[in-house]
Coordinates of C-alpha atoms and ligand atoms in Angstrom, one line a residue:
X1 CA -6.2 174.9 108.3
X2 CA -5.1 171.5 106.7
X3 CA -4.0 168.6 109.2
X4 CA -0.7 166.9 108.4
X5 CA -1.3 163.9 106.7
X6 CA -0.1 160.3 107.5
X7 CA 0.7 157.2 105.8
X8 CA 1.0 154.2 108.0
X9 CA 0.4 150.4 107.2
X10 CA 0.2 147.2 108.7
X11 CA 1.1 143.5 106.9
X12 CA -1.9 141.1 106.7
X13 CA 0.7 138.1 108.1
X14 CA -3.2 136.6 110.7
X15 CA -1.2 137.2 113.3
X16 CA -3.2 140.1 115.2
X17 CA -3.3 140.2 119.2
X18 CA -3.1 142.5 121.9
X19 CA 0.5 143.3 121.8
X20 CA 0.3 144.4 118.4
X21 CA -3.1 146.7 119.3
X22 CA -1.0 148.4 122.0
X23 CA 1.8 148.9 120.1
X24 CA 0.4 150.6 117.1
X25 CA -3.3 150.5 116.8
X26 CA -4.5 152.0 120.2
X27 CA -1.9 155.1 119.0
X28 CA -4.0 155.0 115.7
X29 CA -7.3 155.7 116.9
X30 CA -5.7 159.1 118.9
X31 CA -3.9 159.8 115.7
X32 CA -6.8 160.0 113.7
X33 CA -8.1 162.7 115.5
X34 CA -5.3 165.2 114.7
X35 CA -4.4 163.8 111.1
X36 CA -5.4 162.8 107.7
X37 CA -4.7 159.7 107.7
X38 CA -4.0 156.8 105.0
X39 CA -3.9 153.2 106.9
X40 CA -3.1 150.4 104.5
X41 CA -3.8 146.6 104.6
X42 CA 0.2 146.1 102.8
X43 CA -0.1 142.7 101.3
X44 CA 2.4 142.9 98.7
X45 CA 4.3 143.5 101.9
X46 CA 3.6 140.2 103.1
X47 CA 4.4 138.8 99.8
X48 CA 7.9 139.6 100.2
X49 CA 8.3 137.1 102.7
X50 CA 4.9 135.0 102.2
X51 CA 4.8 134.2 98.1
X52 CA 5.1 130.4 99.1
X53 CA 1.3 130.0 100.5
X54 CA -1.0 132.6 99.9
X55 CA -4.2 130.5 100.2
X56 CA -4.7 132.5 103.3
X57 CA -4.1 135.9 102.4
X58 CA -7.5 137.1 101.6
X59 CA -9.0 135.8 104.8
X60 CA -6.0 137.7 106.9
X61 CA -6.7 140.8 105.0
X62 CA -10.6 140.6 105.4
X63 CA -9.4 139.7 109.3
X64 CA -7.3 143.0 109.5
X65 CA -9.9 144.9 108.5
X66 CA -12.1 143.7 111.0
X67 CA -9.9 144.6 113.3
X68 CA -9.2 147.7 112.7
X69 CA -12.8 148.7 112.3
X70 CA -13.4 146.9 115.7
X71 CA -10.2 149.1 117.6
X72 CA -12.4 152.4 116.3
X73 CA -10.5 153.5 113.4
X74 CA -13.5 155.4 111.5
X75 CA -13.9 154.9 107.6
X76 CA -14.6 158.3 107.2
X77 CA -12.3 159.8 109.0
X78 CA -9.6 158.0 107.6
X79 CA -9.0 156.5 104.4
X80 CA -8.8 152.4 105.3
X81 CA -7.8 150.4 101.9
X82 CA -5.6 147.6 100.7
X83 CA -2.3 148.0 98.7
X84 CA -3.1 146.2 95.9
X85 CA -6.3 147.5 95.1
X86 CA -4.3 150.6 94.3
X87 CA -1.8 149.8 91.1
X88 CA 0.0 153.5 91.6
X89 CA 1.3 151.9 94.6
X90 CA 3.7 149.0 92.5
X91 CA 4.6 151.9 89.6
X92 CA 5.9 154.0 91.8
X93 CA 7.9 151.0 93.8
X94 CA 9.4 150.3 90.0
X95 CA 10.1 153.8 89.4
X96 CA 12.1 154.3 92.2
X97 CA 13.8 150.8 92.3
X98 CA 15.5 152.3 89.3
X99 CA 17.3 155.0 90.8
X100 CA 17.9 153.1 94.4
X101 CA 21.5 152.1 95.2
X102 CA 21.7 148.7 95.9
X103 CA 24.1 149.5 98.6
X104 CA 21.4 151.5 100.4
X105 CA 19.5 148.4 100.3
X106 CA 21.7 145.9 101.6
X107 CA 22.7 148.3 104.2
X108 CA 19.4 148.4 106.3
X109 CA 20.2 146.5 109.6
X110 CA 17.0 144.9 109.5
X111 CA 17.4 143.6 106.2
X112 CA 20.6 140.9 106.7
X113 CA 19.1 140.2 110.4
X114 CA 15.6 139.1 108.9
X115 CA 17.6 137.3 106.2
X116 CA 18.7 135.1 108.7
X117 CA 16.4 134.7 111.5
X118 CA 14.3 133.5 108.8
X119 CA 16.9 131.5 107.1
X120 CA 17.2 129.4 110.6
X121 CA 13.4 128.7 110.3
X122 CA 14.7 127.2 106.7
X123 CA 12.8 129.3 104.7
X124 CA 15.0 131.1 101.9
X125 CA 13.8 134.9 101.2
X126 CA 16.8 135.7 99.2
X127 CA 14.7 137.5 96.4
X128 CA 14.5 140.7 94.9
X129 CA 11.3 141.8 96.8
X130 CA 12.5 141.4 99.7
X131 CA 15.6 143.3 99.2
X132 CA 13.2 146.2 97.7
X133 CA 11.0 146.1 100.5
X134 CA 12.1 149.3 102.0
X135 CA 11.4 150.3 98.4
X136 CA 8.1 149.2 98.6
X137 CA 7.4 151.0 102.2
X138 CA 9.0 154.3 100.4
X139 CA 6.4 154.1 97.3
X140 CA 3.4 153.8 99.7
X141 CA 4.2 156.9 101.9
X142 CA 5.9 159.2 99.2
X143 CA 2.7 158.4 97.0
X144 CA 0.0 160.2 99.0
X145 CA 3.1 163.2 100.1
X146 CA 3.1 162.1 103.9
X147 CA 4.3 164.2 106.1
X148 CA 4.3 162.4 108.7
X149 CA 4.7 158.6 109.5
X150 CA 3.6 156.7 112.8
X151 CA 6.3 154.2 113.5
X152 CA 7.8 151.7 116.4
X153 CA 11.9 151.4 116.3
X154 CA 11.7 148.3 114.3
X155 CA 10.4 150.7 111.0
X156 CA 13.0 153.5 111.7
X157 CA 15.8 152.7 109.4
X158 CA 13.6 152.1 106.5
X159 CA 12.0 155.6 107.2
X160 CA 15.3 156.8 106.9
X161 CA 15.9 155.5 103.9
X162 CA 12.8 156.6 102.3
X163 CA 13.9 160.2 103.4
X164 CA 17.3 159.7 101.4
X165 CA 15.1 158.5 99.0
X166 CA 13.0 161.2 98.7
X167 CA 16.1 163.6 98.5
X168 CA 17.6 161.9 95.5
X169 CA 14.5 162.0 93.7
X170 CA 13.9 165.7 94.5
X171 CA 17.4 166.1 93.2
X172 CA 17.7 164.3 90.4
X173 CA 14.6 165.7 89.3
X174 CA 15.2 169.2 90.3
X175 CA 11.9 169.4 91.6
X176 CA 10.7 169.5 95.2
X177 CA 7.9 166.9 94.3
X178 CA 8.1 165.1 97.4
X179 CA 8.2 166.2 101.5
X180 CA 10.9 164.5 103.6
X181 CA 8.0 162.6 106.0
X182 CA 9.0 162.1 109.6
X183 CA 8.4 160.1 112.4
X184 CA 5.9 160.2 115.0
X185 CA 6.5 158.0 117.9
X186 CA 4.2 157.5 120.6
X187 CA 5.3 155.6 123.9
X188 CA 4.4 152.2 122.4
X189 CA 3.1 149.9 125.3
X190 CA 5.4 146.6 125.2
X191 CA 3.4 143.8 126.8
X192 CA 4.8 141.0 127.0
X193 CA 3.0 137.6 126.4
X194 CA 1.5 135.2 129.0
X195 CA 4.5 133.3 129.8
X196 CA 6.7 136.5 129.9
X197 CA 8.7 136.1 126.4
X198 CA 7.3 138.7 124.0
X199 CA 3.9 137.9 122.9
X200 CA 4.1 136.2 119.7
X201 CA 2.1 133.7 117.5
X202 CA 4.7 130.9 117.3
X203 CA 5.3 130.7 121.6
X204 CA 1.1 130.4 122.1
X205 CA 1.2 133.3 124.2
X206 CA -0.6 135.5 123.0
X207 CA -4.1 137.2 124.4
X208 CA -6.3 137.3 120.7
X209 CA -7.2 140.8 120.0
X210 CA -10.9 141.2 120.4
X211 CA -11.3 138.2 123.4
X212 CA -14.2 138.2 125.0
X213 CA -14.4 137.6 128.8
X214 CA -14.1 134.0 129.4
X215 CA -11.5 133.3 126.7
X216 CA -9.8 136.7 128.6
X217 CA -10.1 135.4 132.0
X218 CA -8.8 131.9 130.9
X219 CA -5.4 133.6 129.3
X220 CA -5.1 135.7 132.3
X221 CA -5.1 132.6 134.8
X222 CA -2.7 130.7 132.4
X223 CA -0.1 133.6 133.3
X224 CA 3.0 133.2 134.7
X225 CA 3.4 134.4 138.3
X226 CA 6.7 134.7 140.4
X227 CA 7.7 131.3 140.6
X228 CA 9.2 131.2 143.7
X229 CA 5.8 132.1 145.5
X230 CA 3.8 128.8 146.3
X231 CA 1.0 130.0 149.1
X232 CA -1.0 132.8 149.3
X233 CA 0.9 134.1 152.2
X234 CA 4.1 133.7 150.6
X235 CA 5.8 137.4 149.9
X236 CA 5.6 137.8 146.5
X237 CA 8.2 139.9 144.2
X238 CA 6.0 141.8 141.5
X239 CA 8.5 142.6 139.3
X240 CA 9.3 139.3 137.9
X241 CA 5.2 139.0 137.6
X242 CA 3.4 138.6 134.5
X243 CA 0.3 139.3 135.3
X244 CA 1.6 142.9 137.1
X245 CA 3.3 143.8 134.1
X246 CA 0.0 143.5 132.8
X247 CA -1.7 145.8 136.0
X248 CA 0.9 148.7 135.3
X249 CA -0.7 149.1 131.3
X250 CA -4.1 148.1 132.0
X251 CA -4.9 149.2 135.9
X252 CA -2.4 151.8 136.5
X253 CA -3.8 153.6 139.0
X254 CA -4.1 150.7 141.2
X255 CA -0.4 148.6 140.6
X256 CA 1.1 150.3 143.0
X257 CA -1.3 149.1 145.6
X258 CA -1.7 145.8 144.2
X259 CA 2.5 145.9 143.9
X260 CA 2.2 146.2 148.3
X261 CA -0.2 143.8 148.9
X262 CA 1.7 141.5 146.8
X263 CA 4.9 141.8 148.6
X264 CA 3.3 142.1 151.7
X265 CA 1.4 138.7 151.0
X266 CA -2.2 140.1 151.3
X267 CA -3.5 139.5 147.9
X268 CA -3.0 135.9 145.9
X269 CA -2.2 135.3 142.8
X270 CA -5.8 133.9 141.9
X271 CA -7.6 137.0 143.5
X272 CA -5.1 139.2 141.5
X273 CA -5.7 138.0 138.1
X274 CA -9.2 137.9 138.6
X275 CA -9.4 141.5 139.1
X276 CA -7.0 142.1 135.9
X277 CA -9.3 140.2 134.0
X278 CA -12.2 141.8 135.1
X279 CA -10.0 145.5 134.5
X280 CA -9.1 143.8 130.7
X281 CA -12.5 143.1 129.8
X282 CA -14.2 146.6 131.1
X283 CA -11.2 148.4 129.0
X284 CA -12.0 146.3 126.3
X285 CA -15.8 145.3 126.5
X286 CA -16.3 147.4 123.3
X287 CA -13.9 146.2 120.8
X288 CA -15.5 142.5 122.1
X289 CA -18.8 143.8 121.1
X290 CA -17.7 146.0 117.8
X291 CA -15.8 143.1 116.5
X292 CA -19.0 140.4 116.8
X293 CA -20.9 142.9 115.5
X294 CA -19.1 143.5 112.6
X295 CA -18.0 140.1 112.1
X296 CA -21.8 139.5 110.7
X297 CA -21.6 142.1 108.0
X298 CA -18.9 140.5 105.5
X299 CA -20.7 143.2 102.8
X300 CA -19.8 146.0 105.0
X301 CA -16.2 145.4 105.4
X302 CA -15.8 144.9 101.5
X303 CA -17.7 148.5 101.3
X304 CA -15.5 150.2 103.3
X305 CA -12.4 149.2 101.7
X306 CA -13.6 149.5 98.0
X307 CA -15.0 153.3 99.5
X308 CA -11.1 153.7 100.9
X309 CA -9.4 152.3 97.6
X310 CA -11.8 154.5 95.7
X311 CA -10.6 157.5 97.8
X312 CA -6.8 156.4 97.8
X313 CA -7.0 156.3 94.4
X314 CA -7.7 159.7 93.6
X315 CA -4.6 161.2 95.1
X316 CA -2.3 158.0 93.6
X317 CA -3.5 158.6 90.3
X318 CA -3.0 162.6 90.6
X319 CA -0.1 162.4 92.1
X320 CA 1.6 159.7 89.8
X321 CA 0.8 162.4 87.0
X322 CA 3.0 165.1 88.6
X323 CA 5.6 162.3 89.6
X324 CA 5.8 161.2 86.0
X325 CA 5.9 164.4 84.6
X326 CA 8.9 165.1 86.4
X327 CA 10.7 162.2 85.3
X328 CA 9.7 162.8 81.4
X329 CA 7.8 159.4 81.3
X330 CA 4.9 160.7 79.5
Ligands
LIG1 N1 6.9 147.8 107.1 C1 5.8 148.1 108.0 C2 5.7 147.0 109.1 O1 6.0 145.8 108.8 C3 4.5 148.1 107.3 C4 4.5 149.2 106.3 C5 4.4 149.1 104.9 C6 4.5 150.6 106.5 N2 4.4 150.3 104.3 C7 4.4 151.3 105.3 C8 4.6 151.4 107.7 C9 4.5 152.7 105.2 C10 4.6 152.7 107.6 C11 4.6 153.4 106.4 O2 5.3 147.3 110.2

């Protein structure tokens, strides 16, 4: 029996952490097991909005990879390879660009709100890739015939679109050369960062992904507790807690008990993050090793993504024949 197969990537923007593991990569390593799956390094995605300095994209990339390796997505399993290093991927983007409605385009929510957010930070991404980025993300799942594509809200208009893409093609074409992929959610964990905004690279408060135990322990005593809780004995109020947010993901099966004590003023704040810490780094004592591991075999990590682009390859190229062939561009 054939598995359904996936197409899923991830820009190389150096920004990795925990909340981005637990809201996409943990559900990678289960999906692996059930799928064929395609997971791509996108860095003409990240040029779209990054074309200014590239000086660190290769670094980012080789960093993602690392990464990914270290979270326990297997090479062989899975085929792990960067965008670029397959050129079906950028044909296909100009193919379709052709028969795109720019109206579709300047439709997508995120597109206009992205626009902006990023035109506050004064940097100016009113360019043509970035409008045809849902163009792009189309081109790299309708390439390999996905079926299926793992995303998190923020990616669920552009999969629409590549599904009315997808139509219009078929149409046009009057051949079913492409399946309509969907969506497979998963109950992304949302963790929020140690001061309680949304973990993100430009507040500093983010956990790095792959930590090891002290620098774990010393992000975990920087967190934000319930501020109006000064001694031990105080009654504490959980739910404006940090560092319980964090218990109910990582230590489940003891937050409600730790939630009690808390309000009852029997544990302190100190005695509570230790043991989150100490729950953190058994949970995640493996990545920590993989990753150092790893991190000492540069050759390795340039193996297994020539051995993915190698593999990639072979269904872009075959299916960029049939694609072609159905368009009459010979
Ligand atoms: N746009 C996605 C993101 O920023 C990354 C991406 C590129 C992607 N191509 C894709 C995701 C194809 C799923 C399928 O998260």
């Amino acid at each position: 029996m054939s598995r359904e197969r996936i197409f899923s990537g991830m820009q190389p923007s150096g920004r990795f952490h925990l909340g981005n593991y637990m809201g996409a990569l943990e559900n990678w390593v289960k999906l692996q097991e059930e799928y064929e799956c395609f997971f791509s390094i996108v860095d003409l995605h990240s040029l779209t909005s990054s074309f200014e300095d590239t000086s660190k994209l290769q670094e980012n990339i080789y960093e993602m990879a690392l990464d990914w390796l270290s979270a326990g997505l297997d090479p062989e399993k899975n085929v792990i390879f960067v965008q670029s290093k397959v050129k079906e991927h950028a044909e296909l983007f100009l193919l379709l660009a052709m028969s795109t409605p720019l109206s579709w385009l300047e439709r997508v929510p995120t597109y206009k709100d992205k626009l902006l957010q990023l035109g506050e930070l004064g940097k100016d991404i009113n360019t043509y890739g970035f409008l045809g980025y849902p163009v792009l993300m189309a081109a790299d799942i309708m390439l390999y015939k996905a079926t299926c594509v793992p995303v998190g809200e923020d990616q669920a208009a552009h999969l629409e679109l590549t599904r009315e893409i997808v139509r219009r093609f078929n149409h046009l074409y009057k051949k079913e050369v492409f399946p309509e992929p969907r969506a497979v959610y998963s109950q992304a964990k949302v963790l929020p960062g140690i001061d309680g905004r949304k973990m993100s690279k430009s507040y500093g408060n983010t956990i790095p992904f792959g930590a090891g135990s002290a620098e774990m322990k010393e992000r975990i005593r920087m967190m934000v507790t319930d501020p109006q809780r000064i001694k031990k004995t105080d009654k504490g109020n959980p739910d404006v807690c940090t560092v319980y947010t964090f218990h109910k993901v990582f230590n489940r099966e003891n937050s409600d008990e730790i939630a009690d004590k808390c309000r009852a003023g029997e544990i302190g704040c100190v005695q509570c993050k230790n043991c989150l810490a100490e729950k953190m780094n058994c949970l995640l004592a493996d990545i920590h090793l993989r990753r150092e591991e790893l991190k000492k075999k540069p050759a390795f990590i340039k193996e297994v993504l020539e051995y993915g682009a190698e593999r990639a390859g072979k269904v872009a190229s075959s299916n960029m024949e049939e694609i072609k062939r159905a368009m009459n561009v010979l």
